[in-house]
Coordinates of C-alpha atoms and ligand atoms in Angstrom, one line a residue:
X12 CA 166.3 94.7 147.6
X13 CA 163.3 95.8 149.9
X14 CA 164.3 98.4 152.5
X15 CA 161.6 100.1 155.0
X16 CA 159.3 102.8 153.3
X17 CA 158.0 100.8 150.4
X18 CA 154.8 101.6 149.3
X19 CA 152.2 98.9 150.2
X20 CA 151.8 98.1 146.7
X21 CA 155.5 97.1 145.8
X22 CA 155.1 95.1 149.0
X23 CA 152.3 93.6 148.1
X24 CA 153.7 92.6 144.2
X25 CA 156.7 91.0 146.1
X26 CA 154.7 89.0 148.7
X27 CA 155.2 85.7 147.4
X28 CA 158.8 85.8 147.7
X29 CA 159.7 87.7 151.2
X30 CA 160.4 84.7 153.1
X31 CA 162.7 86.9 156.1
X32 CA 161.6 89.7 157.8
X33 CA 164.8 91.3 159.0
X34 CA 164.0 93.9 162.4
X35 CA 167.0 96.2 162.4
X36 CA 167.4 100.1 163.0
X37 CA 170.9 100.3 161.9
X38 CA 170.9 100.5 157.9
X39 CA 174.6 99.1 157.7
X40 CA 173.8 95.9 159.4
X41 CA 170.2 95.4 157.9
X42 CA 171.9 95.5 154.3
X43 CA 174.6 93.0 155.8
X44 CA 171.9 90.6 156.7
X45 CA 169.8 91.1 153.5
X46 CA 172.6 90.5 151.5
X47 CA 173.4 87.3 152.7
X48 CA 170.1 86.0 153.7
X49 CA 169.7 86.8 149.3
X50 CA 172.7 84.8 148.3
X51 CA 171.3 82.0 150.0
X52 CA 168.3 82.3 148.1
X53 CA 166.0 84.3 150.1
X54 CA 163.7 87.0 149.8
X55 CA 164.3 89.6 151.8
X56 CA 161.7 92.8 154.1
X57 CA 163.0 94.8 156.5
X58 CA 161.9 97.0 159.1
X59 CA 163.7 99.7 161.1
X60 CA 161.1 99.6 164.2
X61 CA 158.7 97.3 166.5
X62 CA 156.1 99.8 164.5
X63 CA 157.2 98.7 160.9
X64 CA 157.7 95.6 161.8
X65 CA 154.4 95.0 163.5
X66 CA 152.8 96.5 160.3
X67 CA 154.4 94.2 158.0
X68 CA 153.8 91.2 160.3
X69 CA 149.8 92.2 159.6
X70 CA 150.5 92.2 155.8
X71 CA 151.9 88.7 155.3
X72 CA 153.2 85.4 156.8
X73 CA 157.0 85.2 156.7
X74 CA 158.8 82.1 156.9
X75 CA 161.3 83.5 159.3
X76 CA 161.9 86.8 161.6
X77 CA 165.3 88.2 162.6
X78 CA 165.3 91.0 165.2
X79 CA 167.5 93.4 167.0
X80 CA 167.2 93.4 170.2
X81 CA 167.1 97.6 170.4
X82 CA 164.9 98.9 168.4
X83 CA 163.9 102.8 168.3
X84 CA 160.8 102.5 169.3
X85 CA 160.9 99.7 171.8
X86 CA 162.9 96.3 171.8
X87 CA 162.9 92.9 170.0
X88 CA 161.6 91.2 172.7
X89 CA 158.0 92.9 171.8
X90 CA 158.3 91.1 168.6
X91 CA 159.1 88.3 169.8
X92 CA 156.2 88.4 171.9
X93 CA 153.7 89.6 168.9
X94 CA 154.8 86.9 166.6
X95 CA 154.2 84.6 169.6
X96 CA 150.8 85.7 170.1
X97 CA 149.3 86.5 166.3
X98 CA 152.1 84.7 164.0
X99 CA 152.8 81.6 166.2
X100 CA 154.2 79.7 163.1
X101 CA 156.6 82.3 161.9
X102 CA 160.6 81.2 163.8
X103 CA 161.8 84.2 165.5
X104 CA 165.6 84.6 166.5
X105 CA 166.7 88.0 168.4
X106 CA 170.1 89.3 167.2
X107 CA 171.9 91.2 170.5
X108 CA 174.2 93.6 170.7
X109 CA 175.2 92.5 174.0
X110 CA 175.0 88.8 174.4
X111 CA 174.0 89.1 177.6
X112 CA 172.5 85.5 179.1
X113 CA 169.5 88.0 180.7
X114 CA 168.4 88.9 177.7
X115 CA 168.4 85.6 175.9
X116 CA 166.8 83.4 178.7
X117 CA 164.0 86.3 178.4
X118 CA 163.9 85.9 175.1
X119 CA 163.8 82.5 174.3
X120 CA 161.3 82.5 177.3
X121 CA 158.9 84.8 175.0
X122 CA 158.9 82.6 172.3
X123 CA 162.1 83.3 169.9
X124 CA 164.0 79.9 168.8
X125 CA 167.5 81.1 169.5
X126 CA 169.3 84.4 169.8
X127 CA 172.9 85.9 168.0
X128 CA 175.4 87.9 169.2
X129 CA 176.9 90.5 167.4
X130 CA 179.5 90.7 165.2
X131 CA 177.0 87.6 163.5
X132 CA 179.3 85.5 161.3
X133 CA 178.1 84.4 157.9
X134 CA 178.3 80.9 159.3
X135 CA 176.3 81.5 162.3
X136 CA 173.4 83.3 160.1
X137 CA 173.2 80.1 158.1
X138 CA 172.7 77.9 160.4
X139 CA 170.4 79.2 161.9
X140 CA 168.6 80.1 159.2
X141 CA 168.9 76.4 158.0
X142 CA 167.4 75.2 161.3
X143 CA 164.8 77.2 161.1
X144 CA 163.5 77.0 157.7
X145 CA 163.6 73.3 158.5
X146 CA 161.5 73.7 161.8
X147 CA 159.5 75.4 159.5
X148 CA 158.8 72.5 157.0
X149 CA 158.0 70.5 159.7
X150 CA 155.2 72.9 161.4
X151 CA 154.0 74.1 158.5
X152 CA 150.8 71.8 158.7
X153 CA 149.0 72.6 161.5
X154 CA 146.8 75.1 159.9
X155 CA 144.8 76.5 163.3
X156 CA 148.5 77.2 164.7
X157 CA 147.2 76.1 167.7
X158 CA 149.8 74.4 170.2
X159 CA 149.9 72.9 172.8
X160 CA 151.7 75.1 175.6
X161 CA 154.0 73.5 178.2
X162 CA 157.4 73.1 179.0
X163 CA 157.3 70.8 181.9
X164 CA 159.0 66.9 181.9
X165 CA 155.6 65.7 181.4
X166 CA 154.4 67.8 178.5
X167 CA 157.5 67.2 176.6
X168 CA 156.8 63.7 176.7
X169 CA 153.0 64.4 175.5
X170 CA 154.5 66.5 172.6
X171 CA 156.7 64.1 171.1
X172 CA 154.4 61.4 171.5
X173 CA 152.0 63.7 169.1
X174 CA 154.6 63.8 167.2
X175 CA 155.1 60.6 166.4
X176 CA 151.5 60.0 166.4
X177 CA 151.0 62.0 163.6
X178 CA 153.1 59.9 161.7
X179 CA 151.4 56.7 162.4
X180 CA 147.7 55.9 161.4
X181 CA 146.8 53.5 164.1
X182 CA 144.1 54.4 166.0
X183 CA 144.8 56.5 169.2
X184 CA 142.9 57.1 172.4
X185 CA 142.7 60.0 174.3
X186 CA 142.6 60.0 177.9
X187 CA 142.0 63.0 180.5
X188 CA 140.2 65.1 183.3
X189 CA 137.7 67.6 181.8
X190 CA 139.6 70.6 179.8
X191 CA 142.8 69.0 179.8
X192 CA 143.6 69.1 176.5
X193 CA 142.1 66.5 174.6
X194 CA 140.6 67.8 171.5
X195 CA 143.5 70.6 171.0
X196 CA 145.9 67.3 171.0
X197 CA 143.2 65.4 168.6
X198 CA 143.7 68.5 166.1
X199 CA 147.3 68.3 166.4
X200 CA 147.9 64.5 165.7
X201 CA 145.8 65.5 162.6
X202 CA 147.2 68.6 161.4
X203 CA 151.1 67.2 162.1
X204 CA 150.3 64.2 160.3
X205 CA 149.8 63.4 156.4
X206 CA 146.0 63.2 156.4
X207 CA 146.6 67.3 157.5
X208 CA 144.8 68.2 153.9
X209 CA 142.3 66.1 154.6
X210 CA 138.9 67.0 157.1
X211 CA 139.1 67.0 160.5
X212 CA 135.6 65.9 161.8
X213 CA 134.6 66.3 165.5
X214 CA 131.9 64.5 166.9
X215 CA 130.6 64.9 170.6
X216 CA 129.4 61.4 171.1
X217 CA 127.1 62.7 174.1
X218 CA 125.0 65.5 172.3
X219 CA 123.3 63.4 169.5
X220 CA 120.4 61.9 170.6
X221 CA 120.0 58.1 170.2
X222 CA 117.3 57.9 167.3
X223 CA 119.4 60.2 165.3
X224 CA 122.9 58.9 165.6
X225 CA 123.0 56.2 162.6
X226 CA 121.6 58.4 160.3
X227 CA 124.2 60.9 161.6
X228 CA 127.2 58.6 161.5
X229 CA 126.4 57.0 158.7
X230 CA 124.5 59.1 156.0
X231 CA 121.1 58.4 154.9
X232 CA 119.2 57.4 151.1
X233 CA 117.0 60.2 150.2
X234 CA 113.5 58.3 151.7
X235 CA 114.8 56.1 154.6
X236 CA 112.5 57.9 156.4
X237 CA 109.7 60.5 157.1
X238 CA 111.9 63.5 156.7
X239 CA 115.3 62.4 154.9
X240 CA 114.3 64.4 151.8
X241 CA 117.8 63.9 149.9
X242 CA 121.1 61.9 150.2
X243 CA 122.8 63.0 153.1
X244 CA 126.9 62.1 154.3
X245 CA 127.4 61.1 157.8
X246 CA 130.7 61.9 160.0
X247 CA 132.5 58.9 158.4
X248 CA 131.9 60.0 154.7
X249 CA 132.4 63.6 155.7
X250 CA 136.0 62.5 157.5
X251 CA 137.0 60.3 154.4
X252 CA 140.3 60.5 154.0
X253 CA 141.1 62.5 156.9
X254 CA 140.1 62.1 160.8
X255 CA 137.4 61.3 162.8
X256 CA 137.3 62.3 166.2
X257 CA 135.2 60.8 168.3
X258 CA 134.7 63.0 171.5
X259 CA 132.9 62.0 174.7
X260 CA 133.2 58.6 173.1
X261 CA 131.8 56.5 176.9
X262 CA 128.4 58.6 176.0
X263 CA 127.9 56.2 172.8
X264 CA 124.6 53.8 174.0
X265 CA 125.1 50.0 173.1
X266 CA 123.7 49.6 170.1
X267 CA 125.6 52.3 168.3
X268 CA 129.1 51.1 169.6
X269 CA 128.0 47.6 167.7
X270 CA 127.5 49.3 165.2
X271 CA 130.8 51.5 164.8
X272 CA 133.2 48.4 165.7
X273 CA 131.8 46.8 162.3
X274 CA 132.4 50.2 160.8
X275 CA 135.6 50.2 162.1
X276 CA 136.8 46.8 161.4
X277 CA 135.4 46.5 157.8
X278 CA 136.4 49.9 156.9
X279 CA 132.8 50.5 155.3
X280 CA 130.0 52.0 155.9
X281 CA 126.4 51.6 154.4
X282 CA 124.3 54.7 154.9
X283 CA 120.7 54.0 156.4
X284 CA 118.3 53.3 153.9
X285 CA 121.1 51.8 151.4
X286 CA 121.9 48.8 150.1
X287 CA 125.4 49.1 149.0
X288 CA 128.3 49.5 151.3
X289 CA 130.6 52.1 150.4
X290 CA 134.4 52.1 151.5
X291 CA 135.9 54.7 154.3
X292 CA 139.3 55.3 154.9
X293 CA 139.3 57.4 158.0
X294 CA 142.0 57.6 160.9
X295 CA 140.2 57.3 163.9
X296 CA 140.8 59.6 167.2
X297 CA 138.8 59.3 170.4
X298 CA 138.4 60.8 174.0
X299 CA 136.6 61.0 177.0
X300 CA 137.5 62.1 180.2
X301 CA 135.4 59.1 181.9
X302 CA 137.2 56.1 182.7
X303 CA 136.4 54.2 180.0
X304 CA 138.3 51.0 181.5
X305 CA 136.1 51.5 184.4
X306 CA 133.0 51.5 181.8
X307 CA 134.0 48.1 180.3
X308 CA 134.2 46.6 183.6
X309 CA 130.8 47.5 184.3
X310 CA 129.3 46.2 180.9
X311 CA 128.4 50.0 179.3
X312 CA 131.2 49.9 177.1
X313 CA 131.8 47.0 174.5
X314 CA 135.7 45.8 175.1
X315 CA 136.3 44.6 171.7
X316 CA 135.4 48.2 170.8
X317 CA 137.6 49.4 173.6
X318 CA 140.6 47.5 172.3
X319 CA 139.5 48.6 168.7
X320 CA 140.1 52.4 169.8
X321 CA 142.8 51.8 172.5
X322 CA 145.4 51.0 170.1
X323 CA 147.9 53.7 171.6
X324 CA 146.7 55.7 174.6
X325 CA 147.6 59.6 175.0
X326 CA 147.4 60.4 178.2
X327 CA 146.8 64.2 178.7
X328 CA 148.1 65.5 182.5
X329 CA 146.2 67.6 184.2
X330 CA 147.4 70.6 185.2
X331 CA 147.6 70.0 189.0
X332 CA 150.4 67.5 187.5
X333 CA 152.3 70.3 185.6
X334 CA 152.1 73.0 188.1
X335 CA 155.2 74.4 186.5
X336 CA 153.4 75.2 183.2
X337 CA 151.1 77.1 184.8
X338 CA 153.1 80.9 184.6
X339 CA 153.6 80.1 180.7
X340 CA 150.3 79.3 180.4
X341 CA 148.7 82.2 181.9
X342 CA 151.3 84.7 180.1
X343 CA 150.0 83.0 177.1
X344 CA 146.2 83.4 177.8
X345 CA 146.5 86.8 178.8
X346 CA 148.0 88.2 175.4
X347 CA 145.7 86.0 173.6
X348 CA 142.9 87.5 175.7
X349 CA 144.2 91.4 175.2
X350 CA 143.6 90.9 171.4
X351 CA 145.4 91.5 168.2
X352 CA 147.1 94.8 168.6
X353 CA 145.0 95.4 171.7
X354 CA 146.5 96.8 175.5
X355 CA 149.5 95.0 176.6
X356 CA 147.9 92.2 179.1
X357 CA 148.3 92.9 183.0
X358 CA 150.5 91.0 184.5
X359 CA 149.9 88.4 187.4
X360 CA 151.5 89.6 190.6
X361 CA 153.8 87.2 192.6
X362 CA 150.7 86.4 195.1
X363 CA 148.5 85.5 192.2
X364 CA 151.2 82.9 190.8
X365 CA 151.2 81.4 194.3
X366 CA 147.2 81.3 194.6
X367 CA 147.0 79.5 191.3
X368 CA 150.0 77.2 192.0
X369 CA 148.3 76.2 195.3
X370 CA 144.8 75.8 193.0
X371 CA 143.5 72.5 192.4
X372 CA 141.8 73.0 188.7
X373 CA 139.0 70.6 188.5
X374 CA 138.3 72.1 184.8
X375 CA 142.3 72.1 184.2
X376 CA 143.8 74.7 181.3
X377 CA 139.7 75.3 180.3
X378 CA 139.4 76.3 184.0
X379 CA 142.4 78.4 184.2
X380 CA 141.1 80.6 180.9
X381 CA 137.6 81.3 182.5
X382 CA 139.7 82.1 185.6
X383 CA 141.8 84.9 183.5
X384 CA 139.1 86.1 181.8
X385 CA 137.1 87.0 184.3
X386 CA 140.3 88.2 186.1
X387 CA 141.1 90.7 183.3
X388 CA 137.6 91.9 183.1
X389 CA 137.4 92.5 186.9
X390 CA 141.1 94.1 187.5
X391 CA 141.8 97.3 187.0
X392 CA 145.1 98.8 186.3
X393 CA 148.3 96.6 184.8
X394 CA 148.0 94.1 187.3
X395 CA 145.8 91.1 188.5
X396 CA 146.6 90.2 191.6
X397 CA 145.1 87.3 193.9
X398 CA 142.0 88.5 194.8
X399 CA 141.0 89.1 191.9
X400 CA 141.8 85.5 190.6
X401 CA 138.1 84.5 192.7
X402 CA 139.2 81.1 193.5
X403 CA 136.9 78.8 194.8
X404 CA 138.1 78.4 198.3
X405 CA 136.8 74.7 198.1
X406 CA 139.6 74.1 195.9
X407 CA 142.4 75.9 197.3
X408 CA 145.2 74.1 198.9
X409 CA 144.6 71.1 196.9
X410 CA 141.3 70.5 198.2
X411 CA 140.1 68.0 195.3
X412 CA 143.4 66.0 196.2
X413 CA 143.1 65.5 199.9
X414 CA 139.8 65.0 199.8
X415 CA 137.5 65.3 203.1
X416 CA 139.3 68.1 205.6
X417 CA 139.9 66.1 208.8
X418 CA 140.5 69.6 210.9
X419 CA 136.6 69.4 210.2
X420 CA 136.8 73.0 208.4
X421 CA 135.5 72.3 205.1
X422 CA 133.0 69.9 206.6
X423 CA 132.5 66.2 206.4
X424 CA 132.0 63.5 204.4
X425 CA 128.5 64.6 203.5
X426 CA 129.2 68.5 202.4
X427 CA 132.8 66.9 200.5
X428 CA 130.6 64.8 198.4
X429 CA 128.1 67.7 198.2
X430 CA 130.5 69.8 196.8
X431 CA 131.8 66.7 194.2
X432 CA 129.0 66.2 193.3
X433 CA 128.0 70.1 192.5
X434 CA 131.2 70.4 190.9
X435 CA 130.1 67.3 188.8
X436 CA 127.3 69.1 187.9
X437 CA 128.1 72.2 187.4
X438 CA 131.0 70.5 184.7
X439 CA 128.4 69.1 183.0
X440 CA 126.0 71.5 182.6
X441 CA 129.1 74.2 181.5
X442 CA 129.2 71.5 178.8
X443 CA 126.1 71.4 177.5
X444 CA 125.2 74.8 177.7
X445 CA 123.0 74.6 180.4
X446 CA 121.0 71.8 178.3
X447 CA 120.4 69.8 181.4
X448 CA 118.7 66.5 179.6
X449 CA 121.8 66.6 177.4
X450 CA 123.6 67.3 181.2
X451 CA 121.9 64.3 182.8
X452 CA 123.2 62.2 180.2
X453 CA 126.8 63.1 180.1
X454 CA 125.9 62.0 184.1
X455 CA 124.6 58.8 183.4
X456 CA 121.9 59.4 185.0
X457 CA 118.1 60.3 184.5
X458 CA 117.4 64.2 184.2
X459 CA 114.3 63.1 187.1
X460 CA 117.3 62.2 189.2
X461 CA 119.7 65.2 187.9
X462 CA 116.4 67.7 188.8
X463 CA 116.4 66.0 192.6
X464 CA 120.0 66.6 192.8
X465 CA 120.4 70.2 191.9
X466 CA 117.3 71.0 193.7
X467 CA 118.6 69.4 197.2
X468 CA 122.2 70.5 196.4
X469 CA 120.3 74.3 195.7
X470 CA 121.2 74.8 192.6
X471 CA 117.9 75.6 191.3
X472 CA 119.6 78.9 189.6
X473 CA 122.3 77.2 187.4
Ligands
ATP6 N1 148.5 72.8 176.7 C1 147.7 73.7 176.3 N2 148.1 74.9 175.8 C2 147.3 75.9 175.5 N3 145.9 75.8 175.6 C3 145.4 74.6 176.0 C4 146.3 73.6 176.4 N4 145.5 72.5 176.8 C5 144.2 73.0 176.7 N5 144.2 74.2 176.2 C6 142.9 75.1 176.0 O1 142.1 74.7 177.1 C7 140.7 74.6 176.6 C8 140.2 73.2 176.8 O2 141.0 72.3 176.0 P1 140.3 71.1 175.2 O3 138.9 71.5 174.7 O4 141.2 70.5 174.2 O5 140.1 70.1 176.5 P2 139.4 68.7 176.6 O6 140.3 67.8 177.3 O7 138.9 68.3 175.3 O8 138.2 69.1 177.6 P3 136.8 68.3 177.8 O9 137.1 67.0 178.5 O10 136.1 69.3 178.7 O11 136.2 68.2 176.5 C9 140.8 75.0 175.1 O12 140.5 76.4 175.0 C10 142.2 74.7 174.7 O13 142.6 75.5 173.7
MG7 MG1 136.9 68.0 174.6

């Protein structure tokens, strides 16, 4: 049996089989739990502290966690919270001495899966432990651990859509503002699903310029051209047998969504300078936060391509929709942003809550991370509070959402689509790096006619 105060090297000679970390200061009840946690076939680490266990955390992935709630040095909750933050895939449950509903709302809040009360039966321990080893099997794909964070009504609904998504193949389009989400639910349909072994190629649709994009889609013979000195794969042979993600997929000109429907609807691609088609098996994801319906109505996007991709439409929320998600969100940003093992992460005060719940986020959860960031570099102390949030007063009070301010303080008509139209801009160019032809063509329109803009809007700096 492992107990605390091995040596790193018997630790290490057992790490294949310590599936349970057990968190516990008082020997008697750590051996309890070892012991039965082993007859069901489990390997077993403990730790007496948030310290040891921290440590041990750092040394390997476990397939479970079990912690006291009191701890020597500190209390479960803190590993709760660090196996939320760097272990994100490892099922915590807090054992408490004192079952009381406090204590579990906060820590089911931080993360854990569910919570014990002592004396733990053996039948409690095994179900839980059941549960959660089966939780496990199911999440043990996704291999960036990212997730998508949200409790609200409406980001249930997104989750177990993914979820089934992942098991289908058909096609699915993504839909949603700027920084909502799209790509981070692209990568989880993918890593959920059985192609999670498989690539995962991303392609931004807008930042390949026009000559190049066949040669890049589809591969290229060594001599097709000046310059294509060897074979070369494109995105579709690169994504075989795993996904494609179109991003930005309104950007594609014309010609090349022709070209891609065939693609598509042969399932084969023939690289450019070839003669022979070769097969592609590739599960196709797109997005765009342009209204792509819009697009087809106005002839720059192809419909049979549009019904092609459309097959099933995610629909990501923005977050003015899930304004609820917003405290979680920023708790989970912040510990993100402090680092492994780095300060605990300040803590918004109530008026910063309310300034960002009365914030419209144009750039959404993308938004909300630049706003922390620069939050936590500008505050000093444990605390952020509203001020130093620097929100945009233009979108305070639901600006974006009402539109032009009738009491005549934000202006007219005119400075309301000034300030659209900056933010437009501004999007864009954030995008691209400050590329502004690549900017002007996310636009649609001419980078003459983007230079005009941002010179009468005085943007000349950006
Ligand atoms: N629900 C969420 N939980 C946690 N992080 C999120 C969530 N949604 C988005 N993010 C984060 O916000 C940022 C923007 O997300 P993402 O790139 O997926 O957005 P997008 O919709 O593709 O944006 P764009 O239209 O600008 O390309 C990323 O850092 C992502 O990790
Ligand atoms: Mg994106």
């Amino acid at each position: 049996m492992t107990t605390q105060g091995t040596t790193g090297g018997e630790r290490r000679a057992r790490a294949r089989t310590a599936d349970v970390l057990v968190v516990d200061d008082e020997q008697d009840i750590r051996e309890l739990i070892e012991l039965s946690l082993m007859r069901m076939g489990l390997g077993v680490d403990a730790a007496g502290s948030v310290g040891e266990a921290r440590a041990l955390l750092a040394e390997r992935k476990y397939r479970l966690c079990l912690t006291d709630m009191r701890l020597p040095d500190g209390e479960g909750l803190e590993v709760v919270r660090h196996i939320a933050t760097h272990c994100a895939d490892t099922p915590v449950a807090v054992i408490t001495a004192h079952g009381s509903m406090d204590n579990a709302v906060a820590v089911l809040k931080a993360g854990a899966f569910d919570y014990l009360s002592k004396p733990v039966t053996l039948e409690q321990l095994r179900a839980l432990v059941k549960s959660a080893l089966d939780v496990q099997v199911r999440e043990e794909q996704p291999r960036t651990g990212q997730k998508l964070i949200g409790e609200s009504p409406t980001m249930v609904q997104v989750k177990g859509l993914i979820d089934r998504l992942a098991r289908s193949q058909a096609p699915v389009y993504i839909s949603g503002e700027s920084g909502s989400g799209k790509e981070r639910a692209a990568r989880m349909i993918h890593e959920l699903g059985p192609r999670a072994q498989q690539s995962f190629v991303a392609v931004n649709c807008g930042a390949i310029p026009e000559n190049l994009m066949e040669s890049e889609f589809f591969g290229y013979r060594k001599g097709a051209f000046t310059g294509a000195e060897s074979d070369r794969e494109g995105f579709f042979q690169a994504a075989h047998g795993g996904t494609l993600f179109l991003d930005e997929v309104a950007d594609l000109p014309l010609a090349m969504q022709v070209k891609l429907l065939r693609v598509i609807q042969e399932r084969r691609v023939r690289r450019v300078g070839d003669t022979q088609e070769q097969p592609v098996d590739v599960r196709i994801i797109s997005a765009t936060h342009q209204n792509l319906r819009e697009r087809v109505e106005q002839g720059r996007f192809r419909q049979d391509l549009f019904y092609r991709l459309n097959v099933i439409e995610l629909r990501m929320p923005s977050l003015r929709e899930r304004q609820e998600d917003i405290p979680l969100l920023a708790q989970a940003i912040l510990l993100r942003l402090a680092g492994d093992g780095g300060p605990t992460p300040p803590r918004l005060t109530e008026a910063a809550l309310r300034a960002l719940s009365n914030y419209a986020f144009p750039g959404n959860v993308r938004e909300l991370e630049n706003i922390l960031e620069r939050a936590m570099a500008l505050s000093v102390g444990a605390e952020i509070d509203a001020g130093d949030l620097m929100l945009d007063p233009s979108h305070e009070d639901d600006v974006a959402l009402t539109g032009v301010d009738l009491n005549g303080e934000g202006g007219g008509l005119q400075q309301y689509l000034d300030r659209v139209e900056k933010q437009a801009i501004l999007d864009a160019l954030g995008k691209t790096h400050g590329n502004r032809t690549a900017a002007a063509r996310l636009l649609g329109v001419t980078f003459r006619s983007l230079r005009y803009r941002m010179e009468r809007l005085d943007m000349k700096g950006e």
